mmCIF file with all atom_site columns, C-alpha atoms in Angstrom:
data_model
loop_
_atom_site.group_PDB
_atom_site.id
_atom_site.type_symbol
_atom_site.label_atom_id
_atom_site.label_alt_id
_atom_site.label_comp_id
_atom_site.label_asym_id
_atom_site.label_entity_id
_atom_site.label_seq_id
_atom_site.pdbx_PDB_ins_code
_atom_site.Cartn_x
_atom_site.Cartn_y
_atom_site.Cartn_z
_atom_site.occupancy
_atom_site.B_iso_or_equiv
_atom_site.pdbx_formal_charge
_atom_site.auth_seq_id
_atom_site.auth_comp_id
_atom_site.auth_asym_id
_atom_site.auth_atom_id
_atom_site.pdbx_PDB_model_num
ATOM 1   C CA . ASP A 1 1   ? 60.070 28.043 -21.418 1.00 0.00 ? 767 ASP A CA 1
ATOM 2   C CA . VAL A 1 2   ? 61.559 25.159 -19.656 1.00 0.00 ? 768 VAL A CA 1
ATOM 3   C CA . THR A 1 3   ? 64.208 25.587 -16.935 1.00 0.00 ? 769 THR A CA 1
ATOM 4   C CA . ILE A 1 4   ? 66.149 22.516 -15.666 1.00 0.00 ? 770 ILE A CA 1
ATOM 5   C CA . ASN A 1 5   ? 68.510 21.745 -12.750 1.00 0.00 ? 771 ASN A CA 1
ATOM 6   C CA . LEU A 1 6   ? 70.365 18.438 -13.055 1.00 0.00 ? 772 LEU A CA 1
ATOM 7   C CA . THR A 1 7   ? 73.490 16.953 -12.067 1.00 0.00 ? 773 THR A CA 1
ATOM 8   C CA . HIS A 1 8   ? 75.431 14.751 -14.718 1.00 0.00 ? 774 HIS A CA 1
ATOM 9   C CA . THR A 1 9   ? 79.068 14.159 -15.343 1.00 0.00 ? 775 THR A CA 1
ATOM 10  C CA . ALA A 1 10  ? 78.911 14.452 -19.008 1.00 0.00 ? 776 ALA A CA 1
ATOM 11  C CA . LEU A 1 11  ? 76.305 16.538 -20.574 1.00 0.00 ? 777 LEU A CA 1
ATOM 12  C CA . ASP A 1 12  ? 77.024 15.373 -24.175 1.00 0.00 ? 778 ASP A CA 1
ATOM 13  C CA . ASP A 1 13  ? 75.446 11.936 -23.203 1.00 0.00 ? 779 ASP A CA 1
ATOM 14  C CA . LEU A 1 14  ? 72.195 12.968 -22.518 1.00 0.00 ? 780 LEU A CA 1
ATOM 15  C CA . ASP A 1 15  ? 69.332 13.540 -24.786 1.00 0.00 ? 781 ASP A CA 1
ATOM 16  C CA . ILE A 1 16  ? 66.389 15.652 -23.375 1.00 0.00 ? 782 ILE A CA 1
ATOM 17  C CA . PHE A 1 17  ? 62.938 15.986 -24.666 1.00 0.00 ? 783 PHE A CA 1
ATOM 18  C CA . LEU A 1 18  ? 59.949 17.682 -23.485 1.00 0.00 ? 784 LEU A CA 1
ATOM 19  C CA . ILE A 1 19  ? 56.449 15.997 -24.153 1.00 0.00 ? 785 ILE A CA 1
ATOM 20  C CA . SER A 1 20  ? 53.039 17.574 -23.922 1.00 0.00 ? 786 SER A CA 1
ATOM 21  C CA . PRO A 1 21  ? 49.979 15.955 -22.815 1.00 0.00 ? 787 PRO A CA 1
ATOM 22  C CA . ALA A 1 22  ? 48.781 15.794 -26.190 1.00 0.00 ? 788 ALA A CA 1
ATOM 23  C CA . GLY A 1 23  ? 51.844 13.900 -27.299 1.00 0.00 ? 789 GLY A CA 1
ATOM 24  C CA . THR A 1 24  ? 53.945 16.546 -29.007 1.00 0.00 ? 790 THR A CA 1
ATOM 25  C CA . ARG A 1 25  ? 57.662 15.910 -28.632 1.00 0.00 ? 791 ARG A CA 1
ATOM 26  C CA . VAL A 1 26  ? 60.336 18.683 -28.447 1.00 0.00 ? 792 VAL A CA 1
ATOM 27  C CA . GLU A 1 27  ? 63.754 18.195 -28.658 1.00 0.00 ? 793 GLU A CA 1
ATOM 28  C CA . LEU A 1 28  ? 65.450 20.422 -25.923 1.00 0.00 ? 794 LEU A CA 1
ATOM 29  C CA . MET A 1 29  ? 69.060 19.149 -26.151 1.00 0.00 ? 795 MET A CA 1
ATOM 30  C CA . THR A 1 30  ? 70.937 16.241 -27.749 1.00 0.00 ? 796 THR A CA 1
ATOM 31  C CA . ASP A 1 31  ? 74.835 15.266 -27.205 1.00 0.00 ? 797 ASP A CA 1
ATOM 32  C CA . ARG A 1 32  ? 75.618 19.039 -26.219 1.00 0.00 ? 798 ARG A CA 1
ATOM 33  C CA . GLY A 1 33  ? 77.759 20.390 -23.625 1.00 0.00 ? 799 GLY A CA 1
ATOM 34  C CA . GLY A 1 34  ? 80.781 18.251 -23.922 1.00 0.00 ? 800 GLY A CA 1
ATOM 35  C CA . PHE A 1 35  ? 82.046 16.687 -20.837 1.00 0.00 ? 801 PHE A CA 1
ATOM 36  C CA . SER A 1 36  ? 80.556 19.694 -19.025 1.00 0.00 ? 802 SER A CA 1
ATOM 37  C CA . ASP A 1 37  ? 79.039 18.751 -15.913 1.00 0.00 ? 803 ASP A CA 1
ATOM 38  C CA . ASN A 1 38  ? 75.391 19.748 -14.661 1.00 0.00 ? 804 ASN A CA 1
ATOM 39  C CA . LEU A 1 39  ? 72.629 21.991 -15.896 1.00 0.00 ? 805 LEU A CA 1
ATOM 40  C CA . VAL A 1 40  ? 72.060 24.729 -13.207 1.00 0.00 ? 806 VAL A CA 1
ATOM 41  C CA . ASN A 1 41  ? 69.019 27.044 -13.952 1.00 0.00 ? 807 ASN A CA 1
ATOM 42  C CA . THR A 1 42  ? 69.571 26.072 -17.668 1.00 0.00 ? 808 THR A CA 1
ATOM 43  C CA . THR A 1 43  ? 66.647 27.790 -19.649 1.00 0.00 ? 809 THR A CA 1
ATOM 44  C CA . PHE A 1 44  ? 65.464 26.513 -23.097 1.00 0.00 ? 810 PHE A CA 1
ATOM 45  C CA . ASP A 1 45  ? 63.620 29.302 -24.759 1.00 0.00 ? 811 ASP A CA 1
ATOM 46  C CA . ASP A 1 46  ? 62.833 29.977 -28.315 1.00 0.00 ? 812 ASP A CA 1
ATOM 47  C CA . GLU A 1 47  ? 63.800 33.549 -28.034 1.00 0.00 ? 813 GLU A CA 1
ATOM 48  C CA . ALA A 1 48  ? 67.299 32.734 -26.832 1.00 0.00 ? 814 ALA A CA 1
ATOM 49  C CA . SER A 1 49  ? 69.914 33.715 -29.347 1.00 0.00 ? 815 SER A CA 1
ATOM 50  C CA . THR A 1 50  ? 71.970 30.398 -29.549 1.00 0.00 ? 816 THR A CA 1
ATOM 51  C CA . LEU A 1 51  ? 72.214 26.579 -28.919 1.00 0.00 ? 817 LEU A CA 1
ATOM 52  C CA . PRO A 1 52  ? 73.934 25.109 -26.220 1.00 0.00 ? 818 PRO A CA 1
ATOM 53  C CA . PRO A 1 53  ? 77.681 24.791 -26.856 1.00 0.00 ? 819 PRO A CA 1
ATOM 54  C CA . ASP A 1 54  ? 79.306 21.520 -27.760 1.00 0.00 ? 820 ASP A CA 1
ATOM 55  C CA . SER A 1 55  ? 81.620 22.196 -25.029 1.00 0.00 ? 821 SER A CA 1
ATOM 56  C CA . SER A 1 56  ? 81.305 24.453 -22.234 1.00 0.00 ? 822 SER A CA 1
ATOM 57  C CA . GLY A 1 57  ? 83.766 23.724 -19.598 1.00 0.00 ? 823 GLY A CA 1
ATOM 58  C CA . GLY A 1 58  ? 81.790 24.010 -16.655 1.00 0.00 ? 824 GLY A CA 1
ATOM 59  C CA . PRO A 1 59  ? 78.336 23.804 -15.657 1.00 0.00 ? 825 PRO A CA 1
ATOM 60  C CA . LEU A 1 60  ? 75.880 24.791 -18.294 1.00 0.00 ? 826 LEU A CA 1
ATOM 61  C CA . THR A 1 61  ? 73.637 27.774 -17.107 1.00 0.00 ? 827 THR A CA 1
ATOM 62  C CA . GLY A 1 62  ? 71.784 30.905 -18.672 1.00 0.00 ? 828 GLY A CA 1
ATOM 63  C CA . SER A 1 63  ? 69.188 30.764 -21.532 1.00 0.00 ? 829 SER A CA 1
ATOM 64  C CA . TRP A 1 64  ? 69.528 28.490 -24.751 1.00 0.00 ? 830 TRP A CA 1
ATOM 65  C CA . LEU A 1 65  ? 67.697 27.831 -27.940 1.00 0.00 ? 831 LEU A CA 1
ATOM 66  C CA . PRO A 1 66  ? 66.190 24.270 -27.699 1.00 0.00 ? 832 PRO A CA 1
ATOM 67  C CA . GLU A 1 67  ? 67.064 22.097 -30.644 1.00 0.00 ? 833 GLU A CA 1
ATOM 68  C CA . GLY A 1 68  ? 63.412 21.448 -31.384 1.00 0.00 ? 834 GLY A CA 1
ATOM 69  C CA . SER A 1 69  ? 61.006 24.431 -31.207 1.00 0.00 ? 835 SER A CA 1
ATOM 70  C CA . LEU A 1 70  ? 58.713 24.835 -27.992 1.00 0.00 ? 836 LEU A CA 1
ATOM 71  C CA . SER A 1 71  ? 56.210 26.822 -30.422 1.00 0.00 ? 837 SER A CA 1
ATOM 72  C CA . ASP A 1 72  ? 55.388 23.381 -31.497 1.00 0.00 ? 838 ASP A CA 1
ATOM 73  C CA . PHE A 1 73  ? 53.183 23.399 -28.317 1.00 0.00 ? 839 PHE A CA 1
ATOM 74  C CA . ASP A 1 74  ? 51.154 26.272 -29.520 1.00 0.00 ? 840 ASP A CA 1
ATOM 75  C CA . GLY A 1 75  ? 47.543 25.714 -29.466 1.00 0.00 ? 841 GLY A CA 1
ATOM 76  C CA . GLU A 1 76  ? 47.529 22.795 -27.211 1.00 0.00 ? 842 GLU A CA 1
ATOM 77  C CA . SER A 1 77  ? 45.851 22.478 -23.827 1.00 0.00 ? 843 SER A CA 1
ATOM 78  C CA . VAL A 1 78  ? 48.182 23.003 -20.944 1.00 0.00 ? 844 VAL A CA 1
ATOM 79  C CA . THR A 1 79  ? 46.395 20.491 -18.852 1.00 0.00 ? 845 THR A CA 1
ATOM 80  C CA . GLY A 1 80  ? 47.446 17.055 -18.192 1.00 0.00 ? 846 GLY A CA 1
ATOM 81  C CA . THR A 1 81  ? 50.900 15.170 -17.455 1.00 0.00 ? 847 THR A CA 1
ATOM 82  C CA . TRP A 1 82  ? 53.923 17.122 -19.285 1.00 0.00 ? 848 TRP A CA 1
ATOM 83  C CA . THR A 1 83  ? 56.972 14.560 -19.377 1.00 0.00 ? 849 THR A CA 1
ATOM 84  C CA . LEU A 1 84  ? 60.655 15.425 -19.563 1.00 0.00 ? 850 LEU A CA 1
ATOM 85  C CA . GLU A 1 85  ? 62.409 12.739 -21.110 1.00 0.00 ? 851 GLU A CA 1
ATOM 86  C CA . ILE A 1 86  ? 66.343 12.444 -20.238 1.00 0.00 ? 852 ILE A CA 1
ATOM 87  C CA . THR A 1 87  ? 68.342 9.477  -21.854 1.00 0.00 ? 853 THR A CA 1
ATOM 88  C CA . ASP A 1 88  ? 71.933 8.983  -21.183 1.00 0.00 ? 854 ASP A CA 1
ATOM 89  C CA . ASP A 1 89  ? 73.289 7.331  -24.102 1.00 0.00 ? 855 ASP A CA 1
ATOM 90  C CA . ALA A 1 90  ? 76.661 6.529  -22.786 1.00 0.00 ? 856 ALA A CA 1
ATOM 91  C CA . ALA A 1 91  ? 77.776 4.346  -20.054 1.00 0.00 ? 857 ALA A CA 1
ATOM 92  C CA . GLY A 1 92  ? 80.011 5.014  -17.108 1.00 0.00 ? 858 GLY A CA 1
ATOM 93  C CA . ASP A 1 93  ? 78.484 7.941  -15.449 1.00 0.00 ? 859 ASP A CA 1
ATOM 94  C CA . ALA A 1 94  ? 75.208 8.871  -13.754 1.00 0.00 ? 860 ALA A CA 1
ATOM 95  C CA . GLY A 1 95  ? 73.156 11.757 -12.779 1.00 0.00 ? 861 GLY A CA 1
ATOM 96  C CA . SER A 1 96  ? 69.894 13.019 -11.337 1.00 0.00 ? 862 SER A CA 1
ATOM 97  C CA . LEU A 1 97  ? 67.037 15.598 -12.103 1.00 0.00 ? 863 LEU A CA 1
ATOM 98  C CA . THR A 1 98  ? 66.823 18.197 -9.378  1.00 0.00 ? 864 THR A CA 1
ATOM 99  C CA . GLY A 1 99  ? 64.456 20.303 -10.696 1.00 0.00 ? 865 GLY A CA 1
ATOM 100 C CA . VAL A 1 100 ? 62.355 21.566 -13.639 1.00 0.00 ? 866 VAL A CA 1
ATOM 101 C CA . THR A 1 101 ? 60.236 24.412 -14.212 1.00 0.00 ? 867 THR A CA 1
ATOM 102 C CA . LEU A 1 102 ? 57.673 24.775 -17.062 1.00 0.00 ? 868 LEU A CA 1
ATOM 103 C CA . SER A 1 103 ? 56.653 28.838 -17.960 1.00 0.00 ? 869 SER A CA 1
ATOM 104 C CA . ILE A 1 104 ? 53.544 28.691 -20.076 1.00 0.00 ? 870 ILE A CA 1
ATOM 105 C CA . SER A 1 105 ? 52.180 31.710 -21.420 1.00 0.00 ? 871 SER A CA 1
ATOM 106 C CA . ALA A 1 106 ? 48.461 32.008 -22.396 1.00 0.00 ? 872 ALA A CA 1
ATOM 107 C CA . VAL A 1 107 ? 47.317 34.623 -24.391 1.00 0.00 ? 873 VAL A CA 1
ATOM 108 C CA . ASP A 1 108 ? 43.367 35.352 -24.696 1.00 0.00 ? 874 ASP A CA 1
ATOM 109 C CA . TYR A 1 109 ? 42.122 36.687 -28.203 1.00 0.00 ? 875 TYR A CA 1
ATOM 110 C CA . CYS A 1 110 ? 39.045 38.700 -28.586 1.00 0.00 ? 876 CYS A CA 1
ATOM 111 C CA . MET A 1 111 ? 37.361 38.780 -31.783 1.00 0.00 ? 877 MET A CA 1
ATOM 112 C CA . PRO A 1 112 ? 35.919 42.368 -32.627 1.00 0.00 ? 878 PRO A CA 1
#
């Protein structure tokens, strides 16, 4: 799961991707959230029930499905540099990333 905190005056201007050390790129959110401001403890989780809304009227909080699938990272090494790529595709506003947390679950398999 990926939890993001950021300030921005128009979330629907943002394209957000998580990129693994192996180069796998997963779309978290693209042009969603309408003219809402800010992501506040916003978690992208493959087990969430819905995509972020096209308009939320306030800060976007809670758990949401990513637009891509975080399971695309399954089987990859977690070591190395992870990149959060955020692109603002419209002029006239600004924002800043204030925090990001990556929650990675590792499972050990034992063969009989």
